[in-house]
Amino acid sequence: MKRTFGTYDIAKICQVTPPTVGRWIEEGKLPSFTTGGGHRRVWDIDLANFLKKHNIPIPEALKTVTLSSTLIVDDEPGMRQFIIDIVRAFSPDAEIHEAADGFEAGHKIASLLPAMVIIDLKLPGLDGLKVCHTVRD
């Protein structure tokens, strides 16, 4: 289960006021979601990426969060390996996961919450475009 942070927790970490965090969220600088009760929450991976991007010290608890996980989705093993090689060339420390079809991709996206997904649009079963629409929705 991924950990989430509220605006007060984030404000404390960043040494700003909660309204500042709210503004970052409204401006799209900090990805968030809203709970059923209307409270804003930020996933740990999104907070860690935000802190890193803005040169804000990352607390020890967030340093274990993977900042560069990638999911590569293609039904052709050779193409997946080719893409893995390219990603490793640019980011040797990246945590790379693979999926061979749209259903597996959807499951892994939901469970891993990767920072980046490279997906073939023409996949057997559930195509890549439908996966993208589902994730966006």
PDB file of N, CA and C in Angstrom, residues 52-112:
ATOM      1  N   LYS A  52      12.448  16.576  -5.004  1.00  0.00           N
ATOM      2  CA  LYS A  52      13.699  16.449  -5.770  1.00  0.00           C
ATOM      3  C   LYS A  52      13.782  17.537  -6.845  1.00  0.00           C
ATOM      4  N   LYS A  53      12.673  17.734  -7.565  1.00  0.00           N
ATOM      5  CA  LYS A  53      12.638  18.719  -8.653  1.00  0.00           C
ATOM      6  C   LYS A  53      12.901  20.139  -8.147  1.00  0.00           C
ATOM      7  N   HIS A  54      12.435  20.441  -6.932  1.00  0.00           N
ATOM      8  CA  HIS A  54      12.549  21.795  -6.390  1.00  0.00           C
ATOM      9  C   HIS A  54      13.681  21.936  -5.363  1.00  0.00           C
ATOM     10  N   ASN A  55      14.573  20.943  -5.350  1.00  0.00           N
ATOM     11  CA  ASN A  55      15.747  20.973  -4.459  1.00  0.00           C
ATOM     12  C   ASN A  55      15.390  21.192  -2.993  1.00  0.00           C
ATOM     13  N   ILE A  56      14.310  20.570  -2.568  1.00  0.00           N
ATOM     14  CA  ILE A  56      13.894  20.611  -1.176  1.00  0.00           C
ATOM     15  C   ILE A  56      14.409  19.312  -0.540  1.00  0.00           C
ATOM     16  N   PRO A  57      15.049  19.385   0.611  1.00  0.00           N
ATOM     17  CA  PRO A  57      15.574  18.165   1.233  1.00  0.00           C
ATOM     18  C   PRO A  57      14.489  17.092   1.392  1.00  0.00           C
ATOM     19  N   ILE A  58      14.848  15.868   1.030  1.00  0.00           N
ATOM     20  CA  ILE A  58      13.915  14.752   1.095  1.00  0.00           C
ATOM     21  C   ILE A  58      14.075  14.040   2.439  1.00  0.00           C
ATOM     22  N   PRO A  59      12.990  13.928   3.214  1.00  0.00           N
ATOM     23  CA  PRO A  59      13.072  13.223   4.504  1.00  0.00           C
ATOM     24  C   PRO A  59      13.475  11.762   4.303  1.00  0.00           C
ATOM     25  N   GLU A  60      14.098  11.190   5.319  1.00  0.00           N
ATOM     26  CA  GLU A  60      14.556   9.801   5.249  1.00  0.00           C
ATOM     27  C   GLU A  60      13.431   8.843   4.851  1.00  0.00           C
ATOM     28  N   ALA A  61      12.241   9.059   5.385  1.00  0.00           N
ATOM     29  CA  ALA A  61      11.113   8.163   5.102  1.00  0.00           C
ATOM     30  C   ALA A  61      10.764   8.126   3.615  1.00  0.00           C
ATOM     31  N   LEU A  62      11.035   9.218   2.896  1.00  0.00           N
ATOM     32  CA  LEU A  62      10.716   9.270   1.467  1.00  0.00           C
ATOM     33  C   LEU A  62      11.885   8.854   0.587  1.00  0.00           C
ATOM     34  N   LYS A  63      13.073   8.747   1.139  1.00  0.00           N
ATOM     35  CA  LYS A  63      14.236   8.389   0.328  1.00  0.00           C
ATOM     36  C   LYS A  63      14.154   6.965  -0.190  1.00  0.00           C
ATOM     37  N   THR A  64      13.382   6.123   0.469  1.00  0.00           N
ATOM     38  CA  THR A  64      13.248   4.738   0.020  1.00  0.00           C
ATOM     39  C   THR A  64      12.243   4.596  -1.111  1.00  0.00           C
ATOM     40  N   VAL A  65      11.493   5.666  -1.404  1.00  0.00           N
ATOM     41  CA  VAL A  65      10.517   5.632  -2.482  1.00  0.00           C
ATOM     42  C   VAL A  65      11.264   5.654  -3.807  1.00  0.00           C
ATOM     43  N   THR A  66      10.898   4.771  -4.713  1.00  0.00           N
ATOM     44  CA  THR A  66      11.552   4.718  -6.015  1.00  0.00           C
ATOM     45  C   THR A  66      11.139   5.926  -6.835  1.00  0.00           C
ATOM     46  N   LEU A  67      12.133   6.716  -7.231  1.00  0.00           N
ATOM     47  CA  LEU A  67      11.850   7.927  -7.988  1.00  0.00           C
ATOM     48  C   LEU A  67      11.881   7.690  -9.494  1.00  0.00           C
ATOM     49  N   SER A  68      12.395   6.564  -9.919  1.00  0.00           N
ATOM     50  CA  SER A  68      12.542   6.363 -11.353  1.00  0.00           C
ATOM     51  C   SER A  68      12.095   4.970 -11.789  1.00  0.00           C
ATOM     52  N   SER A  69      10.886   4.574 -11.418  1.00  0.00           N
ATOM     53  CA  SER A  69      10.378   3.289 -11.877  1.00  0.00           C
ATOM     54  C   SER A  69       9.745   3.466 -13.250  1.00  0.00           C
ATOM     55  N   THR A  70       9.964   2.487 -14.112  1.00  0.00           N
ATOM     56  CA  THR A  70       9.470   2.530 -15.481  1.00  0.00           C
ATOM     57  C   THR A  70       8.783   1.219 -15.810  1.00  0.00           C
ATOM     58  N   LEU A  71       7.648   1.300 -16.488  1.00  0.00           N
ATOM     59  CA  LEU A  71       6.953   0.115 -16.970  1.00  0.00           C
ATOM     60  C   LEU A  71       7.019   0.134 -18.487  1.00  0.00           C
ATOM     61  N   ILE A  72       7.516  -0.954 -19.049  1.00  0.00           N
ATOM     62  CA  ILE A  72       7.620  -1.085 -20.505  1.00  0.00           C
ATOM     63  C   ILE A  72       6.617  -2.143 -20.938  1.00  0.00           C
ATOM     64  N   VAL A  73       5.718  -1.741 -21.850  1.00  0.00           N
ATOM     65  CA  VAL A  73       4.643  -2.630 -22.280  1.00  0.00           C
ATOM     66  C   VAL A  73       4.735  -2.849 -23.789  1.00  0.00           C
ATOM     67  N   ASP A  74       5.012  -4.085 -24.180  1.00  0.00           N
ATOM     68  CA  ASP A  74       5.052  -4.464 -25.596  1.00  0.00           C
ATOM     69  C   ASP A  74       4.865  -5.962 -25.672  1.00  0.00           C
ATOM     70  N   ASP A  75       4.135  -6.415 -26.685  1.00  0.00           N
ATOM     71  CA  ASP A  75       3.902  -7.844 -26.825  1.00  0.00           C
ATOM     72  C   ASP A  75       5.081  -8.570 -27.475  1.00  0.00           C
ATOM     73  N   GLU A  76       6.045  -7.847 -28.012  1.00  0.00           N
ATOM     74  CA  GLU A  76       7.219  -8.455 -28.634  1.00  0.00           C
ATOM     75  C   GLU A  76       8.402  -8.397 -27.663  1.00  0.00           C
ATOM     76  N   PRO A  77       8.889  -9.557 -27.200  1.00  0.00           N
ATOM     77  CA  PRO A  77       9.991  -9.579 -26.236  1.00  0.00           C
ATOM     78  C   PRO A  77      11.245  -8.844 -26.718  1.00  0.00           C
ATOM     79  N   GLY A  78      11.554  -8.962 -27.990  1.00  0.00           N
ATOM     80  CA  GLY A  78      12.729  -8.286 -28.541  1.00  0.00           C
ATOM     81  C   GLY A  78      12.622  -6.775 -28.439  1.00  0.00           C
ATOM     82  N   MET A  79      11.448  -6.254 -28.715  1.00  0.00           N
ATOM     83  CA  MET A  79      11.228  -4.806 -28.622  1.00  0.00           C
ATOM     84  C   MET A  79      11.294  -4.345 -27.177  1.00  0.00           C
ATOM     85  N   ARG A  80      10.717  -5.144 -26.253  1.00  0.00           N
ATOM     86  CA  ARG A  80      10.801  -4.785 -24.833  1.00  0.00           C
ATOM     87  C   ARG A  80      12.264  -4.693 -24.396  1.00  0.00           C
ATOM     88  N   GLN A  81      13.073  -5.677 -24.807  1.00  0.00           N
ATOM     89  CA  GLN A  81      14.483  -5.678 -24.413  1.00  0.00           C
ATOM     90  C   GLN A  81      15.212  -4.478 -25.012  1.00  0.00           C
ATOM     91  N   PHE A  82      14.894  -4.120 -26.248  1.00  0.00           N
ATOM     92  CA  PHE A  82      15.500  -2.964 -26.899  1.00  0.00           C
ATOM     93  C   PHE A  82      15.201  -1.684 -26.108  1.00  0.00           C
ATOM     94  N   ILE A  83      13.956  -1.530 -25.690  1.00  0.00           N
ATOM     95  CA  ILE A  83      13.559  -0.342 -24.921  1.00  0.00           C
ATOM     96  C   ILE A  83      14.219  -0.360 -23.544  1.00  0.00           C
ATOM     97  N   ILE A  84      14.296  -1.529 -22.926  1.00  0.00           N
ATOM     98  CA  ILE A  84      14.976  -1.642 -21.627  1.00  0.00           C
ATOM     99  C   ILE A  84      16.421  -1.175 -21.745  1.00  0.00           C
ATOM    100  N   ASP A  85      17.097  -1.590 -22.808  1.00  0.00           N
ATOM    101  CA  ASP A  85      18.493  -1.189 -23.019  1.00  0.00           C
ATOM    102  C   ASP A  85      18.629   0.331 -23.151  1.00  0.00           C
ATOM    103  N   ILE A  86      17.695   0.951 -23.843  1.00  0.00           N
ATOM    104  CA  ILE A  86      17.730   2.407 -24.009  1.00  0.00           C
ATOM    105  C   ILE A  86      17.486   3.108 -22.671  1.00  0.00           C
ATOM    106  N   VAL A  87      16.485   2.650 -21.925  1.00  0.00           N
ATOM    107  CA  VAL A  87      16.194   3.258 -20.621  1.00  0.00           C
ATOM    108  C   VAL A  87      17.386   3.108 -19.691  1.00  0.00           C
ATOM    109  N   ARG A  88      17.995   1.926 -19.670  1.00  0.00           N
ATOM    110  CA  ARG A  88      19.170   1.696 -18.809  1.00  0.00           C
ATOM    111  C   ARG A  88      20.348   2.586 -19.208  1.00  0.00           C
ATOM    112  N   ALA A  89      20.487   2.876 -20.501  1.00  0.00           N
ATOM    113  CA  ALA A  89      21.577   3.740 -20.953  1.00  0.00           C
ATOM    114  C   ALA A  89      21.429   5.154 -20.388  1.00  0.00           C
ATOM    115  N   PHE A  90      20.194   5.622 -20.276  1.00  0.00           N
ATOM    116  CA  PHE A  90      19.951   6.966 -19.778  1.00  0.00           C
ATOM    117  C   PHE A  90      19.762   7.022 -18.269  1.00  0.00           C
ATOM    118  N   SER A  91      19.299   5.937 -17.682  1.00  0.00           N
ATOM    119  CA  SER A  91      19.032   5.906 -16.247  1.00  0.00           C
ATOM    120  C   SER A  91      19.414   4.524 -15.693  1.00  0.00           C
ATOM    121  N   PRO A  92      20.712   4.324 -15.428  1.00  0.00           N
ATOM    122  CA  PRO A  92      21.180   3.004 -14.982  1.00  0.00           C
ATOM    123  C   PRO A  92      20.530   2.510 -13.693  1.00  0.00           C
ATOM    124  N   ASP A  93      20.085   3.423 -12.833  1.00  0.00           N
ATOM    125  CA  ASP A  93      19.486   3.032 -11.556  1.00  0.00           C
ATOM    126  C   ASP A  93      17.979   2.843 -11.628  1.00  0.00           C
ATOM    127  N   ALA A  94      17.405   2.999 -12.814  1.00  0.00           N
ATOM    128  CA  ALA A  94      15.943   2.899 -12.952  1.00  0.00           C
ATOM    129  C   ALA A  94      15.460   1.499 -12.587  1.00  0.00           C
ATOM    130  N   GLU A  95      14.327   1.471 -11.917  1.00  0.00           N
ATOM    131  CA  GLU A  95      13.660   0.211 -11.616  1.00  0.00           C
ATOM    132  C   GLU A  95      12.728  -0.068 -12.788  1.00  0.00           C
ATOM    133  N   ILE A  96      13.010  -1.123 -13.544  1.00  0.00           N
ATOM    134  CA  ILE A  96      12.258  -1.397 -14.772  1.00  0.00           C
ATOM    135  C   ILE A  96      11.377  -2.625 -14.594  1.00  0.00           C
ATOM    136  N   HIS A  97      10.110  -2.467 -14.999  1.00  0.00           N
ATOM    137  CA  HIS A  97       9.143  -3.560 -14.969  1.00  0.00           C
ATOM    138  C   HIS A  97       8.634  -3.764 -16.391  1.00  0.00           C
ATOM    139  N   GLU A  98       8.159  -4.972 -16.667  1.00  0.00           N
ATOM    140  CA  GLU A  98       7.681  -5.295 -18.007  1.00  0.00           C
ATOM    141  C   GLU A  98       6.264  -5.844 -17.970  1.00  0.00           C
ATOM    142  N   ALA A  99       5.561  -5.651 -19.070  1.00  0.00           N
ATOM    143  CA  ALA A  99       4.240  -6.255 -19.265  1.00  0.00           C
ATOM    144  C   ALA A  99       4.115  -6.589 -20.743  1.00  0.00           C
ATOM    145  N   ALA A 100       3.413  -7.702 -21.031  1.00  0.00           N
ATOM    146  CA  ALA A 100       3.296  -8.163 -22.411  1.00  0.00           C
ATOM    147  C   ALA A 100       1.948  -7.829 -23.058  1.00  0.00           C
ATOM    148  N   ASP A 101       0.970  -7.392 -22.267  1.00  0.00           N
ATOM    149  CA  ASP A 101      -0.333  -7.048 -22.844  1.00  0.00           C
ATOM    150  C   ASP A 101      -0.999  -5.962 -22.016  1.00  0.00           C
ATOM    151  N   GLY A 102      -2.114  -5.467 -22.511  1.00  0.00           N
ATOM    152  CA  GLY A 102      -2.809  -4.367 -21.859  1.00  0.00           C
ATOM    153  C   GLY A 102      -3.366  -4.703 -20.493  1.00  0.00           C
ATOM    154  N   PHE A 103      -3.850  -5.919 -20.312  1.00  0.00           N
ATOM    155  CA  PHE A 103      -4.402  -6.310 -19.009  1.00  0.00           C
ATOM    156  C   PHE A 103      -3.309  -6.341 -17.943  1.00  0.00           C
ATOM    157  N   GLU A 104      -2.175  -6.941 -18.296  1.00  0.00           N
ATOM    158  CA  GLU A 104      -1.042  -6.994 -17.367  1.00  0.00           C
ATOM    159  C   GLU A 104      -0.538  -5.581 -17.080  1.00  0.00           C
ATOM    160  N   ALA A 105      -0.516  -4.735 -18.104  1.00  0.00           N
ATOM    161  CA  ALA A 105      -0.073  -3.348 -17.937  1.00  0.00           C
ATOM    162  C   ALA A 105      -0.976  -2.607 -16.956  1.00  0.00           C
ATOM    163  N   GLY A 106      -2.281  -2.745 -17.116  1.00  0.00           N
ATOM    164  CA  GLY A 106      -3.212  -2.079 -16.218  1.00  0.00           C
ATOM    165  C   GLY A 106      -3.025  -2.506 -14.779  1.00  0.00           C
ATOM    166  N   HIS A 107      -2.840  -3.805 -14.587  1.00  0.00           N
ATOM    167  CA  HIS A 107      -2.622  -4.333 -13.232  1.00  0.00           C
ATOM    168  C   HIS A 107      -1.328  -3.770 -12.644  1.00  0.00           C
ATOM    169  N   LYS A 108      -0.250  -3.757 -13.425  1.00  0.00           N
ATOM    170  CA  LYS A 108       1.037  -3.273 -12.913  1.00  0.00           C
ATOM    171  C   LYS A 108       1.027  -1.764 -12.681  1.00  0.00           C
ATOM    172  N   ILE A 109       0.334  -1.024 -13.523  1.00  0.00           N
ATOM    173  CA  ILE A 109       0.242   0.429 -13.323  1.00  0.00           C
ATOM    174  C   ILE A 109      -0.459   0.715 -11.996  1.00  0.00           C
ATOM    175  N   ALA A 110      -1.535  -0.018 -11.726  1.00  0.00           N
ATOM    176  CA  ALA A 110      -2.291   0.194 -10.485  1.00  0.00           C
ATOM    177  C   ALA A 110      -1.486  -0.196  -9.250  1.00  0.00           C
ATOM    178  N   SER A 111      -0.721  -1.256  -9.349  1.00  0.00           N
ATOM    179  CA  SER A 111       0.006  -1.718  -8.160  1.00  0.00           C
ATOM    180  C   SER A 111       1.362  -1.049  -7.975  1.00  0.00           C
ATOM    181  N   LEU A 112       2.059  -0.732  -9.075  1.00  0.00           N
ATOM    182  CA  LEU A 112       3.406  -0.168  -8.970  1.00  0.00           C
ATOM    183  C   LEU A 112       3.436   1.359  -8.981  1.00  0.00           C
TER     184      LEU A 112
END
